[in-house]
Amino acid sequence: MPGGNGLSRYRVVVSQEPSDLEWDHFVAAAVGGAYQQTSMWAQVKATLGWRCARLVLRGPQGIVAGCQVLLRPVPWLGAIAYASRGPLVAGHDPRALESLLEALDELAVRERVLYLKVQPPPGRGDIAVVLQAHGFVESALDVAPAVTVRVDLGRPPEALLATMRRNTRTNIRKAQRLGVQIREGGEADLGTFTRLLEATARRQGFSAHPQTYYQRMWRTFAARGHACLLIAEHEGAALSSNFLLGYGDSTVYKAGGWSGTRGNIRPNELLHWAGMQWGRARGHRYYDFEGFERSIGQALLSEHPPDLSANGLANFKLGFGGDVTAFPGTYDRTYRPPLASALRRFAPQLDRLMPLAHRALDTRWKTRRRR
């Protein structure tokens, strides 16, 4: 269909194809393009009951904008939907963005969407202004981290080590000296990874995804060189494991597990250091810990940062010399008029509903220290 407001040079195509290489290449090249907008991620989320609808805006030279939306049915009522790290726009053409948002409205009506959450990509905070003009309301519940810690990989290893805190640097060298070995695993090692993740889940009281979820993640991303499974071993025993996704300009720490044993030989610091080397070898700009408690991150970015000496997780992540980085937050819109005024009125109180909503959206933040 043509773009709205007479923008006939744009054509919107709606796709639900599981795999879309052209779209994925566009995502990788776009400002803020992240794995959450790829067709590969849509395939992973399908294992949890989410269905994708991909809006692609085409111009004379190809894709100029787009947004991948994930939808889940709500019995008898319609569906809920969200777009994480989207929409993506090549350049800053406001007409392209307007046309895309009109198509998003049409999709929401057609799919009987009750509630839509949109979180713009990194580096595109300007999109938030346009979303608000289209009736979106700022949300207290994010669908992807709004604050994270990123290590700039555009430096040689010696410089990266030099920017780390002394304790982190010492622990990396200690693990190496005591014989901790890091190896890259494959699909056959997903059982080990899942076992370590489940051990962490039992200690920390959360529910881990099943192994089939990570199998799909591995098969879709690793087949195209965008995934890495690292395993830390000592004297033949697997102690910890990290699952990394690499896309666009970042290597992202997606999930990790630790057996809870031999912590004195510091396998986890060495594991992240190995992940940084994997990212550097692939030309990625950042190593992203994917998630930092929002309130703490915002406080650290203020004029009077707090003392975090008692916060083990924050100190662990910051110890690698990364920068606390804020991304655009999430914006909500309801397509049922009776709910619209309620959304605007009660959005500031949504914090109390976040645990339930996180479970519904299946978001997993790495907000606990491995212990």
XYZ file of C-alpha atoms in Angstrom:
371
model
C 0.000 0.000 0.000
C 1.272 3.547 -0.616
C 2.460 5.795 2.193
C -0.112 8.114 3.772
C -0.477 11.852 3.239
C 0.252 11.487 -0.460
C 3.693 9.982 0.085
C 3.352 7.885 -3.052
C 7.071 7.329 -3.399
C 6.898 5.037 -0.351
C 5.369 1.605 -0.391
C 4.621 -0.336 2.796
C 4.911 -4.099 2.725
C 3.693 -6.236 5.624
C 5.538 -9.511 6.023
C 5.183 -12.405 8.423
C 7.925 -14.515 6.880
C 10.028 -16.273 9.545
C 13.315 -15.437 7.824
C 14.096 -12.218 5.948
C 17.749 -11.688 5.000
C 17.166 -8.353 3.278
C 15.447 -6.955 6.360
C 18.176 -8.282 8.662
C 20.856 -6.574 6.558
C 18.916 -3.310 6.814
C 18.709 -3.704 10.609
C 22.456 -4.303 10.888
C 23.246 -1.119 8.944
C 20.638 1.185 10.515
C 21.419 3.572 13.380
C 20.639 1.666 16.557
C 19.937 -1.558 14.689
C 19.865 -4.390 17.228
C 19.177 -8.110 17.281
C 15.657 -7.556 18.704
C 14.503 -6.212 15.339
C 15.871 -9.107 13.272
C 13.813 -11.878 11.764
C 16.094 -14.259 13.684
C 14.807 -12.876 16.977
C 11.227 -13.224 15.790
C 11.914 -16.916 15.222
C 13.256 -17.240 18.771
C 10.242 -15.483 20.292
C 7.927 -17.746 18.333
C 8.921 -20.537 20.733
C 7.233 -18.504 23.489
C 4.027 -17.827 21.590
C 4.840 -14.516 19.878
C 3.991 -13.931 16.216
C 5.740 -11.307 14.117
C 4.438 -8.714 11.687
C 7.180 -6.845 9.855
C 6.352 -3.434 8.385
C 8.829 -2.535 5.644
C 8.775 0.896 4.004
C 10.309 0.848 0.541
C 11.508 3.728 -1.574
C 13.068 3.826 -5.056
C 16.419 2.597 -3.673
C 15.102 -0.136 -1.381
C 14.195 -0.254 2.325
C 14.130 3.183 3.952
C 12.364 2.335 7.226
C 10.649 -0.484 9.022
C 9.463 -1.932 12.292
C 9.132 -5.520 13.454
C 6.224 -5.990 15.835
C 5.668 -9.057 18.007
C 2.079 -9.985 18.826
C 0.459 -12.391 21.259
C -3.276 -13.171 21.326
C -5.454 -12.324 24.316
C -8.414 -14.758 24.375
C -11.705 -13.174 23.267
C -10.250 -9.649 23.331
C -7.630 -9.298 20.613
C -3.865 -9.106 21.075
C -1.038 -7.308 22.846
C 2.012 -6.211 20.878
C 5.421 -4.643 21.240
C 8.302 -3.398 19.119
C 11.687 -3.535 20.815
C 14.452 -1.263 19.433
C 12.225 -0.004 16.640
C 11.125 1.590 14.430
C 14.281 1.901 12.327
C 14.690 4.693 9.791
C 17.552 5.195 7.343
C 18.505 8.817 7.923
C 16.190 11.344 9.539
C 13.405 11.715 6.973
C 10.319 12.676 9.044
C 8.033 11.761 6.140
C 9.283 8.188 6.190
C 8.691 7.918 9.923
C 5.216 9.433 9.656
C 4.292 7.027 6.898
C 5.587 4.087 8.921
C 3.628 5.075 12.030
C 0.447 5.383 9.984
C 1.036 1.848 8.734
C 1.642 0.744 12.334
C -1.741 2.191 13.311
C -3.427 0.294 10.475
C -1.710 -2.926 11.535
C -2.813 -2.463 15.146
C -6.430 -1.967 14.123
C -6.357 -4.904 11.732
C -4.815 -7.210 14.363
C -7.237 -5.979 17.070
C -4.337 -4.842 19.250
C -5.393 -3.759 22.734
C -2.058 -2.432 23.858
C 1.114 -1.590 21.945
C 4.531 -0.857 23.435
C 7.268 0.742 21.330
C 10.853 1.339 22.466
C 12.967 3.300 19.952
C 16.471 2.148 19.059
C 19.673 3.508 20.636
C 20.717 6.815 19.144
C 17.194 7.710 18.015
C 15.718 9.560 20.948
C 14.143 11.921 18.404
C 11.627 9.215 17.537
C 10.099 9.569 21.021
C 8.807 13.050 20.164
C 7.038 11.721 17.086
C 5.557 8.803 19.030
C 4.069 11.177 21.590
C 2.569 13.253 18.805
C 0.872 10.037 17.621
C -0.797 9.387 20.974
C 1.862 7.278 22.708
C 2.410 7.782 26.441
C 5.730 7.371 28.231
C 5.821 4.064 30.102
C 7.394 2.855 33.338
C 7.762 -0.644 31.901
C 10.488 -1.129 29.303
C 10.610 -3.990 26.800
C 14.403 -3.738 26.541
C 16.908 -2.171 28.946
C 16.745 1.624 29.013
C 20.076 1.773 30.850
C 23.053 -0.486 30.336
C 26.813 -0.680 30.721
C 28.829 -0.765 27.497
C 32.551 -1.311 27.092
C 34.083 0.447 24.087
C 35.943 -2.267 22.179
C 37.624 0.170 19.789
C 40.838 -0.035 21.823
C 43.633 -2.631 21.920
C 43.451 -5.287 24.679
C 46.137 -3.574 26.769
C 44.113 -0.340 26.807
C 40.912 -2.212 27.668
C 42.599 -3.856 30.639
C 44.050 -0.532 31.736
C 40.604 1.076 31.941
C 39.234 -1.696 34.180
C 39.177 -1.408 37.924
C 42.207 -2.948 39.558
C 40.229 -5.748 41.243
C 38.646 -6.813 37.947
C 41.997 -6.810 36.185
C 43.541 -8.785 39.076
C 40.735 -11.357 39.000
C 41.122 -11.915 35.252
C 44.826 -12.566 35.684
C 44.188 -14.759 38.718
C 41.821 -16.991 36.737
C 44.396 -17.289 33.969
C 47.186 -18.063 36.426
C 45.134 -20.753 38.201
C 44.372 -22.542 34.954
C 40.793 -21.543 34.133
C 40.249 -22.338 30.457
C 37.717 -20.633 28.177
C 36.462 -22.453 25.117
C 33.829 -21.777 22.495
C 31.014 -24.274 22.629
C 28.477 -25.468 20.105
C 24.950 -26.817 20.080
C 26.106 -29.972 21.854
C 27.132 -27.783 24.813
C 23.716 -26.197 25.307
C 22.896 -28.845 27.891
C 25.879 -27.681 29.967
C 24.856 -24.052 29.550
C 21.267 -24.795 30.581
C 22.410 -26.787 33.610
C 24.554 -23.864 34.794
C 21.736 -21.406 34.123
C 19.271 -23.525 36.082
C 21.701 -23.723 39.013
C 21.814 -19.924 39.027
C 18.004 -19.752 38.771
C 17.589 -22.012 41.803
C 19.943 -19.882 43.888
C 18.352 -16.614 42.840
C 14.714 -17.694 42.701
C 13.768 -17.071 39.067
C 12.489 -19.315 36.277
C 14.980 -20.074 33.523
C 13.969 -20.551 29.911
C 13.923 -24.181 28.753
C 16.783 -25.578 26.717
C 14.597 -25.574 23.577
C 14.509 -21.754 23.738
C 18.282 -21.534 23.614
C 18.451 -24.228 20.958
C 16.304 -22.069 18.695
C 18.407 -19.013 19.551
C 21.571 -20.923 18.703
C 20.276 -22.385 15.461
C 18.991 -19.067 14.130
C 21.842 -16.772 15.184
C 24.874 -19.073 15.148
C 24.091 -20.306 11.642
C 24.858 -16.774 10.426
C 27.775 -16.099 12.756
C 25.884 -13.961 15.266
C 26.104 -16.115 18.396
C 28.810 -17.388 20.691
C 28.639 -19.824 23.584
C 31.589 -19.493 25.961
C 32.341 -22.037 28.679
C 34.778 -21.569 31.579
C 36.335 -24.839 32.755
C 38.780 -25.797 35.476
C 40.328 -29.226 35.860
C 37.746 -30.667 33.488
C 34.696 -29.173 35.238
C 32.430 -26.593 33.591
C 32.055 -23.711 36.059
C 30.207 -21.014 34.118
C 28.936 -20.207 30.656
C 27.838 -17.100 28.744
C 25.551 -16.903 25.714
C 26.458 -13.911 23.520
C 24.659 -12.383 20.570
C 26.545 -10.194 18.136
C 24.681 -7.871 15.789
C 25.033 -4.378 14.403
C 27.735 -2.637 16.409
C 27.466 -4.698 19.612
C 28.259 -7.983 21.263
C 25.510 -8.481 23.834
C 25.733 -10.618 26.953
C 22.375 -12.339 26.575
C 22.425 -14.901 29.373
C 24.821 -16.664 31.674
C 24.998 -19.267 34.389
C 27.430 -20.282 37.119
C 27.636 -23.538 39.066
C 28.145 -21.674 42.337
C 31.453 -23.455 42.980
C 35.110 -22.376 42.867
C 34.224 -18.711 42.843
C 37.604 -17.957 44.391
C 39.317 -18.628 41.052
C 37.179 -15.958 39.322
C 35.868 -17.747 36.207
C 33.189 -15.126 35.503
C 35.539 -12.185 35.032
C 37.660 -14.207 32.629
C 34.531 -15.325 30.785
C 33.450 -11.726 30.065
C 36.995 -10.798 29.066
C 36.896 -13.631 26.508
C 33.544 -12.303 25.274
C 35.106 -8.919 24.656
C 37.832 -10.534 22.578
C 35.177 -12.353 20.540
C 33.421 -9.060 19.870
C 36.626 -7.238 18.928
C 37.548 -9.986 16.478
C 34.251 -9.401 14.685
C 34.639 -5.644 14.493
C 31.969 -4.810 17.065
C 32.205 -1.423 18.731
C 30.667 -2.344 22.078
C 30.423 -5.141 24.607
C 26.975 -4.625 26.124
C 26.068 -6.141 29.499
C 22.412 -5.645 28.405
C 20.815 -4.214 31.428
C 21.497 -2.092 34.482
C 18.965 -1.187 37.133
C 17.256 1.874 35.683
C 17.117 3.966 38.862
C 20.771 3.287 39.681
C 21.860 4.032 36.128
C 19.995 7.316 36.060
C 21.497 8.269 39.420
C 24.990 7.506 38.132
C 24.356 9.774 35.161
C 23.286 12.636 37.425
C 25.492 15.344 38.909
C 25.727 13.485 42.229
C 26.337 9.775 41.548
C 25.713 7.440 44.515
C 28.190 5.218 46.321
C 27.688 1.689 44.963
C 30.268 -0.076 47.115
C 27.526 -2.277 48.614
C 25.971 -3.201 45.255
C 27.760 -6.326 44.068
C 26.159 -6.522 40.640
C 26.697 -2.864 39.759
C 30.310 -3.007 40.881
C 30.883 -6.195 38.911
C 29.658 -4.637 35.649
C 31.298 -1.276 36.193
C 34.541 -2.988 37.057
C 35.154 -3.735 33.373
C 35.628 -0.048 32.604
C 32.417 0.438 30.668
C 30.202 3.486 30.509
C 26.701 3.724 31.936
C 24.598 4.408 28.845
C 20.971 5.518 28.628
C 18.797 4.341 25.734
C 15.348 5.645 24.764
C 12.556 4.498 27.043
C 9.299 2.790 26.138
C 6.051 4.398 24.943
C 2.605 2.843 25.120
C -0.589 3.255 23.164
C -3.963 1.660 23.597
C -6.296 1.238 20.654
C -9.444 0.942 22.761
C -10.778 4.494 23.432
C -12.262 3.668 26.873
C -8.763 2.664 27.995
C -6.951 5.671 26.560
C -7.753 8.142 29.335
C -7.027 5.509 31.978
C -3.616 4.869 30.424
C -2.721 8.557 30.518
C -3.951 8.875 34.100
C -2.357 5.801 35.595
C 0.872 5.442 33.556
C 2.969 6.926 36.422
C 1.681 4.157 38.744
C 2.618 1.290 36.454
C 5.727 0.511 38.510
C 3.678 -1.607 40.903
C 2.556 -3.785 37.977
C 6.029 -4.306 36.546
C 6.740 -7.812 37.910
C 3.498 -9.161 36.421
C 3.994 -7.250 33.184
C 7.576 -8.448 32.818
C 6.332 -12.017 33.071
C 3.684 -11.342 30.413
C 6.208 -9.747 28.072
C 8.785 -12.398 28.956
C 11.565 -9.909 29.627
C 14.534 -11.202 31.600
C 16.856 -8.573 33.067
C 20.221 -9.645 34.433
C 19.715 -7.706 37.665
C 21.151 -10.209 40.110
C 24.724 -11.019 40.788
C 25.718 -14.602 40.117
C 26.102 -16.204 43.497
